[in-house]
Short mmCIF file of C-alpha atoms in Angstrom, two decimals:
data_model
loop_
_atom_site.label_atom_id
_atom_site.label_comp_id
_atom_site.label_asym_id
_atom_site.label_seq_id
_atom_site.Cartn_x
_atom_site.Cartn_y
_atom_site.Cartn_z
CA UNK F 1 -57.89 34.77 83.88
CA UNK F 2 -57.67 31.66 85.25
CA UNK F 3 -57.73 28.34 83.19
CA UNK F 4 -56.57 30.46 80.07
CA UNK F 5 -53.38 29.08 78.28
CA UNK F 6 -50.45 31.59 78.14
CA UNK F 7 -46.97 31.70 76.31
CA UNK F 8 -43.91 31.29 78.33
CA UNK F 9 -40.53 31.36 77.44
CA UNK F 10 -38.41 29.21 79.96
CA UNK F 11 -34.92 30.15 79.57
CA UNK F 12 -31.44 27.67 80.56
CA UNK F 13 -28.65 30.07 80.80
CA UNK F 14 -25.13 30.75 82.77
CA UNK F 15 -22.50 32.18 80.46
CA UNK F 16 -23.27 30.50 77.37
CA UNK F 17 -25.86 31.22 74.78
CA UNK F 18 -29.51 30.35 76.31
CA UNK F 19 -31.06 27.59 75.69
CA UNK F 20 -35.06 28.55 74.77
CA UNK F 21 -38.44 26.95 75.13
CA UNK F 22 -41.66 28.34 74.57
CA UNK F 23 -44.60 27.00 76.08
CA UNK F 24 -47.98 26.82 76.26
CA UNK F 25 -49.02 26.90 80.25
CA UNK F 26 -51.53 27.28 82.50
CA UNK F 27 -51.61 28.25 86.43
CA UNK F 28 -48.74 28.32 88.78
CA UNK F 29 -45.06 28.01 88.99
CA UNK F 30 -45.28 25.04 90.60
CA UNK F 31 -47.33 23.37 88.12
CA UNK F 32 -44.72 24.14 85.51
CA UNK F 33 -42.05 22.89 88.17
CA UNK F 34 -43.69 19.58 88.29
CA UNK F 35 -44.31 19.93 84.14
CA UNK F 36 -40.65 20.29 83.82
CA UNK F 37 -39.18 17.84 86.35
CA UNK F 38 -41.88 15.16 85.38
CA UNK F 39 -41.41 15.26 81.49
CA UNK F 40 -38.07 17.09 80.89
CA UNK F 41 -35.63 15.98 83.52
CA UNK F 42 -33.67 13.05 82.69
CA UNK F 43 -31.00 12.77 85.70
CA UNK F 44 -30.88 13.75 89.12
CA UNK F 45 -33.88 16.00 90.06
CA UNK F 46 -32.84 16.75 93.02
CA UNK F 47 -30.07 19.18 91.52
CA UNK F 48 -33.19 21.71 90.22
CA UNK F 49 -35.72 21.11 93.31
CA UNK F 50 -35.41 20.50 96.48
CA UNK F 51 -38.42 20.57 98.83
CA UNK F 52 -40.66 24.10 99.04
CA UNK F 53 -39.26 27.60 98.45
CA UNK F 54 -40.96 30.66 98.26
CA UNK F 55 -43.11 32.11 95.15
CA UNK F 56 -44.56 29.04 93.95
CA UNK F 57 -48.10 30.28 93.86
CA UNK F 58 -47.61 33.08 91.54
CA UNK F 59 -49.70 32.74 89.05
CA UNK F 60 -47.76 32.79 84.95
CA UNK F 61 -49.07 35.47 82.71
CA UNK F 62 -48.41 35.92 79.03
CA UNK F 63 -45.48 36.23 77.78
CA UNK F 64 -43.51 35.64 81.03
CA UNK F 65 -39.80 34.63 81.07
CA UNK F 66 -38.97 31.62 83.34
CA UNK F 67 -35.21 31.80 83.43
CA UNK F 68 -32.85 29.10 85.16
CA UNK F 69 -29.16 29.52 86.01
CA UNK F 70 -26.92 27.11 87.59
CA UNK F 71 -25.26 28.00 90.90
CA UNK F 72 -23.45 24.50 91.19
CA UNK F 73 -20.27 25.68 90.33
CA UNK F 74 -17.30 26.94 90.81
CA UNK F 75 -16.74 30.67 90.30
CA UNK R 20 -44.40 44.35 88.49
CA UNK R 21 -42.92 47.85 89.20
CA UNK R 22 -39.60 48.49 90.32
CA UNK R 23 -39.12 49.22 93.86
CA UNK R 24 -36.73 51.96 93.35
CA UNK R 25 -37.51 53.91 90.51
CA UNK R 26 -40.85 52.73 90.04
CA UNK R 27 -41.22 53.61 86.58
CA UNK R 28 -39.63 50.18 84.38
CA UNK R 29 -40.79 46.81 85.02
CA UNK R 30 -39.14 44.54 87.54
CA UNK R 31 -37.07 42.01 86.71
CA UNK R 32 -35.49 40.26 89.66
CA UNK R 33 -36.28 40.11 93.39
CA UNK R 34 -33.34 40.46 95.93
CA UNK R 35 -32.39 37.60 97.73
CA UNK R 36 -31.98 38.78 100.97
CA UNK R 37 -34.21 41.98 101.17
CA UNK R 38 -37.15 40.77 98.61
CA UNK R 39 -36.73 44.10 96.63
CA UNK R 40 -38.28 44.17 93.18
CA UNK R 41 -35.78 46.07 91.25
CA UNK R 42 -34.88 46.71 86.83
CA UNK R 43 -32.23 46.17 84.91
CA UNK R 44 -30.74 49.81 86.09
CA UNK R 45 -31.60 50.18 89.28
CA UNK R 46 -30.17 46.46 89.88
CA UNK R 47 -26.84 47.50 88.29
CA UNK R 48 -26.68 50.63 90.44
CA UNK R 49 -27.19 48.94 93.87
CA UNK R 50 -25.32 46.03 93.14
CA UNK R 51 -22.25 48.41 91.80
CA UNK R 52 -22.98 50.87 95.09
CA UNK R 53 -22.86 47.80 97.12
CA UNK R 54 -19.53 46.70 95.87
CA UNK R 55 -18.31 50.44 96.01
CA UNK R 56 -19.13 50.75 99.56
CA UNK R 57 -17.27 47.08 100.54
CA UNK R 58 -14.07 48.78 98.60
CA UNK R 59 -14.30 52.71 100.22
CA UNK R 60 -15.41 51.03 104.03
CA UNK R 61 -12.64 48.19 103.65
CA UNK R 62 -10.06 50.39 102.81
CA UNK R 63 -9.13 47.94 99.85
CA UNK R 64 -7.39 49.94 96.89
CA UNK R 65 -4.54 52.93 97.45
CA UNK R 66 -4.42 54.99 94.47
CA UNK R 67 -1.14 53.95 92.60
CA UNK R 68 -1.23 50.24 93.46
CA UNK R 69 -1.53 47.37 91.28
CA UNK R 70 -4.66 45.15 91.36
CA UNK R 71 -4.48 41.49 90.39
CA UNK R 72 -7.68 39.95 89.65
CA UNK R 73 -7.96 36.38 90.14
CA UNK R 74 -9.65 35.23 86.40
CA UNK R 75 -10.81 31.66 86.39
CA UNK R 76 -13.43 32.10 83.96
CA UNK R 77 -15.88 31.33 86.32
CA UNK R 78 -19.14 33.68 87.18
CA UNK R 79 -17.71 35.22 90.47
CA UNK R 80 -13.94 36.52 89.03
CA UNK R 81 -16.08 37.17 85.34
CA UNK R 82 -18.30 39.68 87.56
CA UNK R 83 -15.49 40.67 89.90
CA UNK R 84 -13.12 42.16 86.58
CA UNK R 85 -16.24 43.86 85.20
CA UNK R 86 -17.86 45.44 88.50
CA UNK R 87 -13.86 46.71 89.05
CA UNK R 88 -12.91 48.13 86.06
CA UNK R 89 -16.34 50.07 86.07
CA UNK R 90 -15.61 51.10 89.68
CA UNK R 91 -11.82 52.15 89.27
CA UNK R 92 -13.01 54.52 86.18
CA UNK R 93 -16.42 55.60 87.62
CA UNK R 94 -15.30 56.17 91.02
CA UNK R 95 -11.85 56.92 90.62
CA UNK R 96 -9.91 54.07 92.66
CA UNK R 97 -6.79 55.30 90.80
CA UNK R 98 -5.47 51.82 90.77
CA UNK R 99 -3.61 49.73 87.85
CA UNK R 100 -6.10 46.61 86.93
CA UNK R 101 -4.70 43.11 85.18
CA UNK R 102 -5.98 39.80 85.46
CA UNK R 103 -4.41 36.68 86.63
CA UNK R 104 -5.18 32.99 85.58
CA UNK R 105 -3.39 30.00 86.86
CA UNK R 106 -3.53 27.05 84.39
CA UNK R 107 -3.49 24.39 86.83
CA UNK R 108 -2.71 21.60 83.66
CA UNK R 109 -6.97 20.05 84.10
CA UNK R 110 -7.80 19.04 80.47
CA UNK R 111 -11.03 19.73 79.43
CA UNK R 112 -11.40 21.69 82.47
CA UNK R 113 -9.26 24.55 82.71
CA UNK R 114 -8.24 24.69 79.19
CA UNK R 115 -12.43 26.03 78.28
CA UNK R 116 -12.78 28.16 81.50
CA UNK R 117 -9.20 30.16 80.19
CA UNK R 118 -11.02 30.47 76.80
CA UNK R 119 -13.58 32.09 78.50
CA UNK R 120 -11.40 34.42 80.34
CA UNK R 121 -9.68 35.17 76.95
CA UNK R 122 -13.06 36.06 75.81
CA UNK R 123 -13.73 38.49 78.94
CA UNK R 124 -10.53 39.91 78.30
CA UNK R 125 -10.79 41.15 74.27
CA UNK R 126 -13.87 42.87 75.69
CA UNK R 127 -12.66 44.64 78.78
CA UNK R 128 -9.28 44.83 77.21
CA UNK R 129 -7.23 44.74 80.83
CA UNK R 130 -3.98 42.87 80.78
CA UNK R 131 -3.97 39.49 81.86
CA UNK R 132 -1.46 36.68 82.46
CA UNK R 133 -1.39 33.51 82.97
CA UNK R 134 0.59 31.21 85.52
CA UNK R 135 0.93 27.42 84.61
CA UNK R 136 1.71 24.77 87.28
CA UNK R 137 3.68 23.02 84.32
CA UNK R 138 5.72 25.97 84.18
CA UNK R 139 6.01 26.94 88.22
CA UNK R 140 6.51 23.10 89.04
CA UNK R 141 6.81 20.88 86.56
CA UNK R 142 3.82 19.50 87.64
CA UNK R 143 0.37 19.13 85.69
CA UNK R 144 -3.14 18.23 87.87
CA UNK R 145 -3.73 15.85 85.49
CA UNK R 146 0.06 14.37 86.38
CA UNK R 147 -0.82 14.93 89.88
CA UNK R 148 -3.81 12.78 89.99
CA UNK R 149 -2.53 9.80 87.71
CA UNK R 150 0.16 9.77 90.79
CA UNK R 151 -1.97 10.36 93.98
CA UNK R 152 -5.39 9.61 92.65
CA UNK R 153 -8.44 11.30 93.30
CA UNK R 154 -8.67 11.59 97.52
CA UNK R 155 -6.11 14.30 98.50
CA UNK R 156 -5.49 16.28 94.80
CA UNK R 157 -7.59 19.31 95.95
CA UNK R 158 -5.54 19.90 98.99
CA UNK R 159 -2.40 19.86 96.29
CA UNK R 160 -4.09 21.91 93.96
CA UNK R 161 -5.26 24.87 96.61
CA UNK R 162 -2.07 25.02 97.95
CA UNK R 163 -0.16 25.35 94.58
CA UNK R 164 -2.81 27.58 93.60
CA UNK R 165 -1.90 29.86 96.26
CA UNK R 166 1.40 29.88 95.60
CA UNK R 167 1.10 30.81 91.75
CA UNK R 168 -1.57 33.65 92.96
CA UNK R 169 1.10 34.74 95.39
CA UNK R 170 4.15 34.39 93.05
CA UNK R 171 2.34 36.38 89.94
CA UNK R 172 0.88 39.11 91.66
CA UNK R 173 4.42 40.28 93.55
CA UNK R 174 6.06 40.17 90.14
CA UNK R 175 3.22 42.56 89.12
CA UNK R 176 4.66 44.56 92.08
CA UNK R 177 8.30 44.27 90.76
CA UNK R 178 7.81 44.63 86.87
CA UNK R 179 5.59 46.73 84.55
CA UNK R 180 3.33 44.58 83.03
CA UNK R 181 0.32 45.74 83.41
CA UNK R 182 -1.41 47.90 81.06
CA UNK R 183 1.59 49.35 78.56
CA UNK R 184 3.48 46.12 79.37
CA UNK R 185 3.02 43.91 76.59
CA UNK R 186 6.67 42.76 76.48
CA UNK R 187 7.04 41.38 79.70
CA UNK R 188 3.58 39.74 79.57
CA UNK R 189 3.74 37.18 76.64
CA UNK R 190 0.49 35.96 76.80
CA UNK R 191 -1.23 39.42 76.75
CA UNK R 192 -4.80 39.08 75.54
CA UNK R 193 -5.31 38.28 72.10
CA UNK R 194 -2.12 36.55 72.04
CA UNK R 195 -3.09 34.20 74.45
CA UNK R 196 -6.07 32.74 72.39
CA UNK R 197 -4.25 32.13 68.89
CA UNK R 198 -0.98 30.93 71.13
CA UNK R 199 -2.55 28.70 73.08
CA UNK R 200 -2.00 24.79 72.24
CA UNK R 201 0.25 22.14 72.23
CA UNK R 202 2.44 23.07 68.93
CA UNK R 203 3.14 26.58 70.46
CA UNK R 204 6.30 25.71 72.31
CA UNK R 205 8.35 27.98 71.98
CA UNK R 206 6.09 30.35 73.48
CA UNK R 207 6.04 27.83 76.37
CA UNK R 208 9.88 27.65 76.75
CA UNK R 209 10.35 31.73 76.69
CA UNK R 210 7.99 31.96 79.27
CA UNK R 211 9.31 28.99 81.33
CA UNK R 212 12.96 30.69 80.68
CA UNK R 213 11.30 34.21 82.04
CA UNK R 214 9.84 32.51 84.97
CA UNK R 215 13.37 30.92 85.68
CA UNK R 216 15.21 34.23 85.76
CA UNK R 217 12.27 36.10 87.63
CA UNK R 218 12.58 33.36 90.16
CA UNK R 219 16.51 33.19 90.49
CA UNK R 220 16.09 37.17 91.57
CA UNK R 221 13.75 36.08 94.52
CA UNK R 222 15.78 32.98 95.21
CA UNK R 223 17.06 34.57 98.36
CA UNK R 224 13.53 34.21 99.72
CA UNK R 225 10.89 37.18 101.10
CA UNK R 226 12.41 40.06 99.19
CA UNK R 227 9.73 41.56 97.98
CA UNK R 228 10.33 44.39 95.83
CA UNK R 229 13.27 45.38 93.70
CA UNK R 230 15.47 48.53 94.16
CA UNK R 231 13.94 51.49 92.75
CA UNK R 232 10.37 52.71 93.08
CA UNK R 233 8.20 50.95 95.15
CA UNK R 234 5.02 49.27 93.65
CA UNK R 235 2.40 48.02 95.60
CA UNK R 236 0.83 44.96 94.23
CA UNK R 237 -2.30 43.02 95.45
CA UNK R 238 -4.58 39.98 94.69
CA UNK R 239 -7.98 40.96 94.05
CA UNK R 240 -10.11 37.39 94.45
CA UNK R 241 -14.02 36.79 93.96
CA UNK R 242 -15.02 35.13 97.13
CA UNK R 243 -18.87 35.98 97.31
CA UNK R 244 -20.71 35.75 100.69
CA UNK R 245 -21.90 32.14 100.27
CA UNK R 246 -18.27 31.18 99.86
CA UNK R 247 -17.16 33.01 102.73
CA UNK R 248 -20.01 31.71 105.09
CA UNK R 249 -19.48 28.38 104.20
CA UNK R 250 -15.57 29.05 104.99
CA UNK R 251 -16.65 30.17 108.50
CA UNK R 252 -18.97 26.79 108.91
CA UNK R 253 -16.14 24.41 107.45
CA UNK R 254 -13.68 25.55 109.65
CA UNK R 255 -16.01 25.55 113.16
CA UNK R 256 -16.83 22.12 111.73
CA UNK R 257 -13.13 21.10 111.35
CA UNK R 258 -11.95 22.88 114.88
CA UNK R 259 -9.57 24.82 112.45
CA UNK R 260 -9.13 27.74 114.90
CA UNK R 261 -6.25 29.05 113.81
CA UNK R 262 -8.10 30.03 110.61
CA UNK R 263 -11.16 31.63 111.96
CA UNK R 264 -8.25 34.20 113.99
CA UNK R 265 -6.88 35.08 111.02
CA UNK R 266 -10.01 36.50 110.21
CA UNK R 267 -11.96 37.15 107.73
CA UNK R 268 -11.20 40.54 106.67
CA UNK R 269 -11.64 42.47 103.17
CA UNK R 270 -7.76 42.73 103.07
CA UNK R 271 -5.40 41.15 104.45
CA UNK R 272 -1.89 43.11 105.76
CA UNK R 273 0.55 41.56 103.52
CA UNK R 274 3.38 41.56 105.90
CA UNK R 275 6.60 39.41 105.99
CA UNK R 276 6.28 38.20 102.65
CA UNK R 277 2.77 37.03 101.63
CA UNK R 278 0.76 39.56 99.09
CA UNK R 279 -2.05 41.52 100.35
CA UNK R 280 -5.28 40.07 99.78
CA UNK R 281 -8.53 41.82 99.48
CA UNK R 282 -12.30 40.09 98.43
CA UNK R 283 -14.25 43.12 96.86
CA UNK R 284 -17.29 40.72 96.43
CA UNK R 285 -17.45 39.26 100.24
CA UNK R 286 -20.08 40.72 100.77
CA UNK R 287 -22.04 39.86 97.94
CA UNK R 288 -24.73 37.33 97.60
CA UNK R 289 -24.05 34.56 95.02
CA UNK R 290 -27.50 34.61 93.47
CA UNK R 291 -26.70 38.25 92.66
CA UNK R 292 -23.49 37.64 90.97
CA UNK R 293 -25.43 35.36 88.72
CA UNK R 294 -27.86 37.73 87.97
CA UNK R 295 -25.62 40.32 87.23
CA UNK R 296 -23.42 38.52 84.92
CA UNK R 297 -26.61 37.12 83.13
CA UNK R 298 -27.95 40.51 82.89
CA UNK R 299 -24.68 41.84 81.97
CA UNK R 300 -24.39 39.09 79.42
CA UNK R 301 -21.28 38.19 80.76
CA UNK R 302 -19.24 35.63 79.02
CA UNK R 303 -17.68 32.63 81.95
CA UNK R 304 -17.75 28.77 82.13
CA UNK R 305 -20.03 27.01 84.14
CA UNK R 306 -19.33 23.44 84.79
CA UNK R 307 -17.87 21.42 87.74
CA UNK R 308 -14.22 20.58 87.95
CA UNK R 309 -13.26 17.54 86.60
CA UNK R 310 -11.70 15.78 89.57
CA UNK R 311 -14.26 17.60 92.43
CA UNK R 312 -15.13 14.94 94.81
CA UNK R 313 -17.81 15.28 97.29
CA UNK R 314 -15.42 17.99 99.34
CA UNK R 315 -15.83 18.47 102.50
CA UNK R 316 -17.32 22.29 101.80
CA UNK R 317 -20.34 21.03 99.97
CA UNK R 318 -21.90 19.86 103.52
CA UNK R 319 -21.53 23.37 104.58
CA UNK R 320 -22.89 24.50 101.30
CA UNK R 321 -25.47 22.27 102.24
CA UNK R 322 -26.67 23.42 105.43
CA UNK R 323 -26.44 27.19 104.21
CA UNK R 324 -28.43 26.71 101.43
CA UNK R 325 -31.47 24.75 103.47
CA UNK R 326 -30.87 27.43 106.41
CA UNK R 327 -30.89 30.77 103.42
CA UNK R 328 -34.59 29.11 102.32
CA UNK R 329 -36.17 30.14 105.36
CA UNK R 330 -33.86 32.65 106.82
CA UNK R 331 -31.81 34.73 103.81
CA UNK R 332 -29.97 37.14 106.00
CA UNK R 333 -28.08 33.57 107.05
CA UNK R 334 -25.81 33.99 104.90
CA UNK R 335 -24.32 37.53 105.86
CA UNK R 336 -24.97 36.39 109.51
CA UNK R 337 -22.97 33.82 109.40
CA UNK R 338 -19.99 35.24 107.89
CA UNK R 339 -20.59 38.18 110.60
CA UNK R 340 -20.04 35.68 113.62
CA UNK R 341 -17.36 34.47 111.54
CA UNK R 342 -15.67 37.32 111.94
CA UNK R 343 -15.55 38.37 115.12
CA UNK R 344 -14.78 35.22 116.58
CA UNK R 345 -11.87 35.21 118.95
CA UNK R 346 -9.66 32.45 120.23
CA UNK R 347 -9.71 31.78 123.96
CA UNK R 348 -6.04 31.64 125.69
CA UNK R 349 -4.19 28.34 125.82
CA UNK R 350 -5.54 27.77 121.63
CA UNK R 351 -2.41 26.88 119.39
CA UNK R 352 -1.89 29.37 116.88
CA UNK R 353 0.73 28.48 114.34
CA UNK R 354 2.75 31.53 113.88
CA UNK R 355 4.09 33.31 110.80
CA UNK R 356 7.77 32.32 109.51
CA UNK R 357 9.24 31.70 106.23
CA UNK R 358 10.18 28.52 104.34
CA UNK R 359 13.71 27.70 103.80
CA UNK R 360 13.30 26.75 100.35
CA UNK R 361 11.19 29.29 98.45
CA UNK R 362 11.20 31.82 100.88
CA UNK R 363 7.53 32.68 100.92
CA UNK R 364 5.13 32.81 104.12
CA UNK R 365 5.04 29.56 106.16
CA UNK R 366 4.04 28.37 109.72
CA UNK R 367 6.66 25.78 109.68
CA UNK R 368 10.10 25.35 108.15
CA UNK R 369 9.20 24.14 104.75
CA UNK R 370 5.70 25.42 103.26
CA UNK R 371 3.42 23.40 102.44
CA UNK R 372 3.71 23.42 98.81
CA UNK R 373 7.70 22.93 98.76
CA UNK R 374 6.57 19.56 101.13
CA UNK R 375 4.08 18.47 98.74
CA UNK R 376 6.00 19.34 95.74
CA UNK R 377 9.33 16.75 97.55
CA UNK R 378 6.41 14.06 98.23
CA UNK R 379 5.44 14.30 94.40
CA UNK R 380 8.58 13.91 93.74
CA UNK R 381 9.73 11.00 95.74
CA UNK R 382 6.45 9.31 94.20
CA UNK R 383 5.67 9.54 97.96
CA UNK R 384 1.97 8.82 98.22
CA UNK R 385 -0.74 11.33 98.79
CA UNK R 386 -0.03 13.48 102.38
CA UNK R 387 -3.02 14.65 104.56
CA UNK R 388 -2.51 18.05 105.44
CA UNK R 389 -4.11 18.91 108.72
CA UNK R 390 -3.30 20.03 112.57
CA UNK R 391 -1.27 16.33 112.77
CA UNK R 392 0.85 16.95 109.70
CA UNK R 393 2.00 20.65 111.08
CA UNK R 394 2.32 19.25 114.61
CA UNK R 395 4.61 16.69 113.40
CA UNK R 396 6.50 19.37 111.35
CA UNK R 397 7.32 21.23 114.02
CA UNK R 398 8.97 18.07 115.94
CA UNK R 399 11.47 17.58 112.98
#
């Protein structure tokens, strides 16, 4: 249903205990992208997004996991 | 979202190059198979032969020890597993990603050992960069890398220490947690006396195995494919030839002197590795070394990275024309010698890491290593 608020759990992780969030969203990923970079980022956006990708229209459902992991290192 | 493969659980990922919604198990299994078919097709393992495992305690050599030890028992590879750390002397650095290795290690339980520059050369990073600063210290820490790699995985080759050994290895597992530190030196000068004996015996240079039965020891390292297409980009963008011959094959012959090298995971996409050890719940450090500088390989990274948004397969595409380029005639290609002072592999008559080591300590400042600096070698 569109315009209905859903829970979301957006996950931080990459070998150490995840850090969680739960939120209370509506629409598409890249509304929550913008969400996240406009009120959560502090430093250097441009290390989580960088121009388009792929799958930012799908829509978030209840109870849907957003998980990030960092690639920017060494392995 | 159902699971492409079985499609009976939920999905939980999407493959990055194929777009495949797969589960928990299914992802496992082709991610396992995939790895298992790199091994059986690249001819990596002989049954009987010891495996190093490069540990750094990052995601890729985390993934690599796992994915292996399931492997050798699952699909009977036969071969003798350990891991290998170098402690390259980077406080707050090195010091957490060897805890996490420590932590791998009580819950795979294979043998591991670890290789300190302090120890090998008297020489700390940390040491090294106070000297030479900050332009130039990754060049000296690769190469002495390299050498530590090379130097503890033929001693695997000439001494039992992997598995039973607990004697020879002094910082087997949970040892190497509670021993760790700055009071425990003792510990520090037995090993530093071992390593003085085991390198006397190879101080005639190249011998590699002791009389008696032959062991076969190689370096297992977790180069994924984004490493190893950026490698093939860096070194077209840096005209370095010579490297792009060598090749860039899943194991490397080992002859006159330098280990065999394999990359299990070269064929694996990085995303996937992440995914796996996050699904896996795999425990490895993830932050930036202190002292990386903008290197050179983080253009290439770059330009994969854009290209892999619109195009995925770029990544195994590139490291496919990677590999079978060829030099044309008339190209200088540096051929393989030893070093007269340590004896190990070298293109010109001191190695690279004996020449760096004699700059360090001269308090010579920081040497460029490039086509010039082995050109000039040669005139000498």
């Amino acid at each position: 249903m569109s315009g209905s608020y859903h829970f979301l759990l957006v996950q931080v992780g990459g070998g150490k205990l995840p850090h969680y969030c739960r939120f209370l969203c509506t629409g598409s990923m890249r509304n929550l992208l913008k969400w996240i970079r406009l009120h959560l980022l502090t430093d250097r956006p441009e290390l989580l997004l960088h121009g388009d990708s792929g799958q930012l229209e799908y829509n978030l459902e209840e109870e849907d996991t957003v998980l990030f992991i960092s690639t920017l290192h060494g392995g | 979202m159902r699971c492409g493969r079985c499609t009976e659980r939920r999905a939980v990922l999407r493959r990055p190059l194929s777009g495949a919604a797969l589960c928990r198990p299914c992802f496992f299994f082709v991610f396992e198979s995939e790895v298992d078919a790199a091994v059986q097709r690249g001819r990596l393992f002989r049954a009987g032969e010891r495996v190093a495992i490069g540990a750094s305690g990052g995601k890729d050599s985390a993934v690599l020890a796992h994915v292996l030890k399931e492997l050798n028992d699952r699909r009977n590879y036969r071969v003798h597993l350990s891991l290998l750390s170098v402690d390259e002397g980077i406080s707050g650095y090195r010091d957490a990603s060897l805890a996490a290795v420590c932590r791998e290690q009580q819950r795979h339980g294979l043998p591991l050992r670890i290789l300190s520059y302090q120890d090998l050369y008297g020489w700390t990073m940390d040491k090294i960069v106070q000297q030479i600063g900050r332009r130039g210290n990754c060049t000296y820490c690769g190469v002495l890398r390299r050498g530590a790699l090379e130097r503890g995985t033929r001693e695997l080759g000439a001494f039992d220490n992997c598995e039973s050994g607990t004697q020879e290895d002094s910082r087997s597992g949970k040892e190497c947690c509670s021993k760790r530190g700055k009071n425990d030196k003792e510990e520090e000068e037995t090993q530093a006396v071992k390593e003085n004996q085991i390198e006397g015996e190879y101080s005639n240079g190249g011998d590699q195995q002791q009389s008696g039965q032959e062991r076969v020891a190689v370096l297992a390292t977790g180069h994924n494919a984004d490493d190893m297409a950026e490698t093939v980009l860096l070194n077209v963008l840096r005209g370095d030839v010579a490297r792009l011959a060598r090749g860039l094959h899943s194991r490397t012959a080992g002859q006159d002197g330098s280990v065999p090298r394999c990359k299990p995971l070269m064929y694996s996409y990085e995303k996937e590795i992440v995914m796996y050890a996050h699904f896996k719940q795999l425990d490895y450090f993830s932050t930036e070394c202190t002292y990386s500088p903008a290197a050179y390989r983080g253009h290439a990274r770059t330009l994969i990275k854009a290209a892999e948004r619109v195009r995925p397969g770029v990544v195994l595409a590139t490291l496919h024309s990677g590999q079978n380029m060829r030099p044309t005639s008339g190209v200088n290609i540096p051929s393989r010698g030893t070093c007269s002072k340590c004896g190990f592999t070298a293109s010109t008559s001191i190695c690279t890491s004996c020449s760096l080591l004699e700059g360090l300590g001269k308090g010579l400042a920081r040497r460029k290593i490039g086509n010039d600096e082995v050109k000039k070698e040669k005139h000498l």
